[in-house]
Amino acid sequence: MRWWHGELRADQLAWLAALPLSHDVLLSGRRIRLFHASAESVHTRVHFHHSDEQFDAMFRATDLTGPGPEPTMVGYGDVHDAYVEVREGRTLFNVGSVGNPLDEPVPSYAILEGRLDDEAPGPFGLQLVRVPYDVEAEIEVAHRLAMPTADVWEVELRTGVYRGLQVRAEEA
């Protein structure tokens, strides 16, 4: 993490530090909450295979999300697995990752479409999009910049399989 931190300029670090940890938006009558990892913390991960309690917790108001009405949709990232799950009128979606997808080796992101700030139900869309890119060029840049554990990241980019913890355990 220190290496990545050192790659950013002071203005970039300030911009990142000023971003909210959670963002709510009203779109075609749907209350949508967006955050990094979970409603609890930017460090608490909720994976694709999660419990009912973890699903429910993603919709709660917390210190991280702030007060307000419970959302009907929650979007997040962090675990790098793109998916959509609908349960009891609530939708939980993970956007995946554009930088290091770990469900398949093709970057993904989400598009939300609807009428902004409109409380009335209306046309709405949620789309997960996959975008192929030149993985080998990205790997070359990582090695040229002497990115720490570039060899591990190289395997992840080519296979979509997270190796970070496994490699660290093998080295211990």
Tab-separated table of C-alpha atoms in Angstrom:
chain	number	residue	atom	x	y	z
A	1	MET	CA	0.000	0.000	0.000
A	2	ARG	CA	2.880	2.365	0.698
A	3	TRP	CA	4.129	1.966	-2.865
A	4	TRP	CA	0.686	2.834	-4.298
A	5	HIS	CA	0.418	5.800	-1.918
A	6	GLY	CA	3.797	7.031	-3.117
A	7	GLU	CA	2.652	6.910	-6.749
A	8	LEU	CA	-0.019	9.576	-6.121
A	9	ARG	CA	0.556	13.338	-6.168
A	10	ALA	CA	-0.448	15.464	-3.182
A	11	ASP	CA	-3.496	16.862	-5.031
A	12	GLN	CA	-4.650	13.329	-5.870
A	13	LEU	CA	-4.298	12.238	-2.237
A	14	ALA	CA	-6.260	15.307	-1.092
A	15	TRP	CA	-9.024	14.600	-3.627
A	16	LEU	CA	-9.314	10.982	-2.453
A	17	ALA	CA	-9.339	12.005	1.226
A	18	ALA	CA	-12.193	14.465	0.570
A	19	LEU	CA	-14.493	11.867	-1.007
A	20	PRO	CA	-17.450	10.672	1.072
A	21	LEU	CA	-17.344	7.085	2.351
A	22	SER	CA	-20.963	6.558	1.307
A	23	HIS	CA	-23.199	8.231	-1.253
A	24	ASP	CA	-26.996	8.055	-1.524
A	25	VAL	CA	-28.878	8.854	-4.710
A	26	LEU	CA	-32.542	8.806	-5.674
A	27	LEU	CA	-33.089	7.407	-9.171
A	28	SER	CA	-36.530	6.700	-10.661
A	29	GLY	CA	-38.074	6.130	-7.247
A	30	ARG	CA	-35.275	3.900	-5.974
A	31	ARG	CA	-33.089	4.883	-3.063
A	32	ILE	CA	-29.592	3.732	-3.940
A	33	ARG	CA	-26.626	3.669	-1.578
A	34	LEU	CA	-23.068	3.304	-2.860
A	35	PHE	CA	-19.961	2.564	-0.799
A	36	HIS	CA	-16.663	0.710	-1.000
A	37	ALA	CA	-16.934	-2.488	1.037
A	38	SER	CA	-19.854	-2.558	3.480
A	39	ALA	CA	-22.156	-0.303	5.467
A	40	GLU	CA	-20.073	-1.154	8.536
A	41	SER	CA	-16.576	-0.237	7.351
A	42	VAL	CA	-14.365	0.254	4.320
A	43	HIS	CA	-12.432	-2.743	5.660
A	44	THR	CA	-15.336	-5.180	6.241
A	45	ARG	CA	-15.778	-7.389	3.199
A	46	VAL	CA	-19.066	-8.932	2.116
A	47	HIS	CA	-18.386	-11.624	-0.461
A	48	PHE	CA	-20.679	-13.112	-3.107
A	49	HIS	CA	-21.359	-16.089	-0.820
A	50	HIS	CA	-22.663	-14.227	2.229
A	51	SER	CA	-25.113	-14.867	5.028
A	52	ASP	CA	-28.639	-13.478	5.294
A	53	GLU	CA	-27.416	-11.284	8.150
A	54	GLN	CA	-24.612	-9.847	5.999
A	55	PHE	CA	-27.102	-9.130	3.201
A	56	ASP	CA	-29.458	-7.321	5.608
A	57	ALA	CA	-26.590	-5.345	7.180
A	58	MET	CA	-25.678	-3.831	3.814
A	59	PHE	CA	-28.964	-1.850	3.860
A	60	ARG	CA	-28.769	-0.479	7.418
A	61	ALA	CA	-27.912	3.080	8.398
A	62	THR	CA	-24.571	3.072	10.218
A	63	ASP	CA	-21.901	5.515	11.323
A	64	LEU	CA	-20.269	5.065	7.907
A	65	THR	CA	-23.441	5.645	5.839
A	66	GLY	CA	-25.046	8.223	8.106
A	67	PRO	CA	-28.718	8.477	8.969
A	68	GLY	CA	-31.490	8.389	6.454
A	69	PRO	CA	-34.082	6.137	4.940
A	70	GLU	CA	-33.089	2.561	4.170
A	71	PRO	CA	-32.072	2.140	0.539
A	72	THR	CA	-33.800	-0.275	-1.806
A	73	MET	CA	-30.523	-0.853	-3.660
A	74	VAL	CA	-26.932	-1.037	-2.492
A	75	GLY	CA	-23.908	-1.030	-4.784
A	76	TYR	CA	-20.358	-1.692	-3.668
A	77	GLY	CA	-16.969	-2.982	-4.807
A	78	ASP	CA	-13.964	-4.184	-2.807
A	79	VAL	CA	-14.347	-7.948	-3.355
A	80	HIS	CA	-13.905	-7.638	-7.142
A	81	ASP	CA	-16.716	-10.124	-7.987
A	82	ALA	CA	-19.457	-8.623	-10.159
A	83	TYR	CA	-22.952	-9.835	-9.286
A	84	VAL	CA	-26.570	-8.779	-8.734
A	85	GLU	CA	-28.765	-10.294	-6.019
A	86	VAL	CA	-32.432	-9.413	-5.498
A	87	ARG	CA	-34.162	-10.471	-2.303
A	88	GLU	CA	-37.419	-9.287	-0.730
A	89	GLY	CA	-37.608	-6.145	-2.862
A	90	ARG	CA	-34.000	-5.136	-2.225
A	91	THR	CA	-31.122	-5.311	-4.691
A	92	LEU	CA	-27.485	-5.787	-3.726
A	93	PHE	CA	-24.907	-5.461	-6.469
A	94	ASN	CA	-21.154	-5.548	-6.665
A	95	VAL	CA	-19.594	-3.644	-9.550
A	96	GLY	CA	-16.612	-5.980	-9.775
A	97	SER	CA	-13.368	-4.241	-10.706
A	98	VAL	CA	-11.865	-2.364	-13.618
A	99	GLY	CA	-8.339	-2.747	-12.223
A	100	ASN	CA	-8.198	-6.311	-10.917
A	101	PRO	CA	-11.335	-8.385	-11.563
A	102	LEU	CA	-11.353	-11.598	-9.543
A	103	ASP	CA	-14.378	-13.442	-10.907
A	104	GLU	CA	-13.128	-13.606	-14.490
A	105	PRO	CA	-10.157	-11.840	-16.063
A	106	VAL	CA	-12.230	-9.138	-17.793
A	107	PRO	CA	-12.764	-5.743	-16.089
A	108	SER	CA	-16.300	-4.784	-15.115
A	109	TYR	CA	-18.284	-1.766	-13.998
A	110	ALA	CA	-21.940	-0.880	-13.426
A	111	ILE	CA	-24.249	1.550	-15.198
A	112	LEU	CA	-27.333	2.868	-13.403
A	113	GLU	CA	-29.976	4.558	-15.576
A	114	GLY	CA	-33.077	6.459	-14.501
A	115	ARG	CA	-34.482	9.855	-13.583
A	116	LEU	CA	-32.210	11.575	-11.063
A	117	ASP	CA	-33.787	12.895	-7.839
A	118	ASP	CA	-37.210	11.596	-8.873
A	119	GLU	CA	-39.277	9.905	-6.137
A	120	ALA	CA	-41.856	8.580	-8.612
A	121	PRO	CA	-41.272	5.053	-9.892
A	122	GLY	CA	-40.077	5.132	-13.467
A	123	PRO	CA	-37.887	3.442	-16.025
A	124	PHE	CA	-34.743	2.168	-14.387
A	125	GLY	CA	-31.753	0.087	-15.424
A	126	LEU	CA	-28.813	-1.612	-13.780
A	127	GLN	CA	-26.254	-3.079	-16.135
A	128	LEU	CA	-22.944	-4.799	-15.396
A	129	VAL	CA	-20.552	-4.200	-18.273
A	130	ARG	CA	-17.394	-6.161	-19.169
A	131	VAL	CA	-14.622	-4.380	-21.054
A	132	PRO	CA	-11.659	-6.317	-22.411
A	133	TYR	CA	-8.346	-4.493	-22.371
A	134	ASP	CA	-4.671	-5.149	-23.073
A	135	VAL	CA	-3.655	-7.108	-19.961
A	136	GLU	CA	-0.129	-7.712	-21.251
A	137	ALA	CA	0.472	-3.954	-21.649
A	138	GLU	CA	-0.716	-3.396	-18.054
A	139	ILE	CA	1.598	-6.142	-16.787
A	140	GLU	CA	4.526	-4.620	-18.685
A	141	VAL	CA	3.903	-1.240	-17.046
A	142	ALA	CA	3.743	-2.847	-13.580
A	143	HIS	CA	7.123	-4.517	-14.106
A	144	ARG	CA	8.656	-1.365	-15.625
A	145	LEU	CA	7.562	0.653	-12.564
A	146	ALA	CA	8.918	-2.074	-10.241
A	147	MET	CA	5.522	-2.520	-8.604
A	148	PRO	CA	5.897	-4.729	-5.503
A	149	THR	CA	4.428	-8.222	-6.014
A	150	ALA	CA	3.946	-7.514	-9.716
A	151	ASP	CA	4.415	-11.231	-10.355
A	152	VAL	CA	1.436	-12.057	-8.116
A	153	TRP	CA	-0.692	-9.341	-9.712
A	154	GLU	CA	0.294	-10.664	-13.156
A	155	VAL	CA	-1.273	-14.043	-12.327
A	156	GLU	CA	-4.404	-12.356	-10.972
A	157	LEU	CA	-4.863	-10.233	-14.104
A	158	ARG	CA	-4.452	-13.208	-16.417
A	159	THR	CA	-6.601	-15.678	-14.466
A	160	GLY	CA	-9.039	-13.663	-12.324
A	161	VAL	CA	-7.892	-15.682	-9.289
A	162	TYR	CA	-6.720	-13.860	-6.155
A	163	ARG	CA	-3.270	-15.090	-5.141
A	164	GLY	CA	-2.198	-12.420	-2.628
A	165	LEU	CA	-3.091	-14.244	0.580
A	166	GLN	CA	-2.036	-17.642	-0.739
A	167	VAL	CA	1.410	-16.371	-1.760
A	168	ARG	CA	1.917	-14.599	1.582
A	169	ALA	CA	0.953	-17.789	3.459
A	170	GLU	CA	3.378	-19.847	1.355
A	171	GLU	CA	6.183	-17.359	2.083
A	172	ALA	CA	5.550	-17.463	5.869
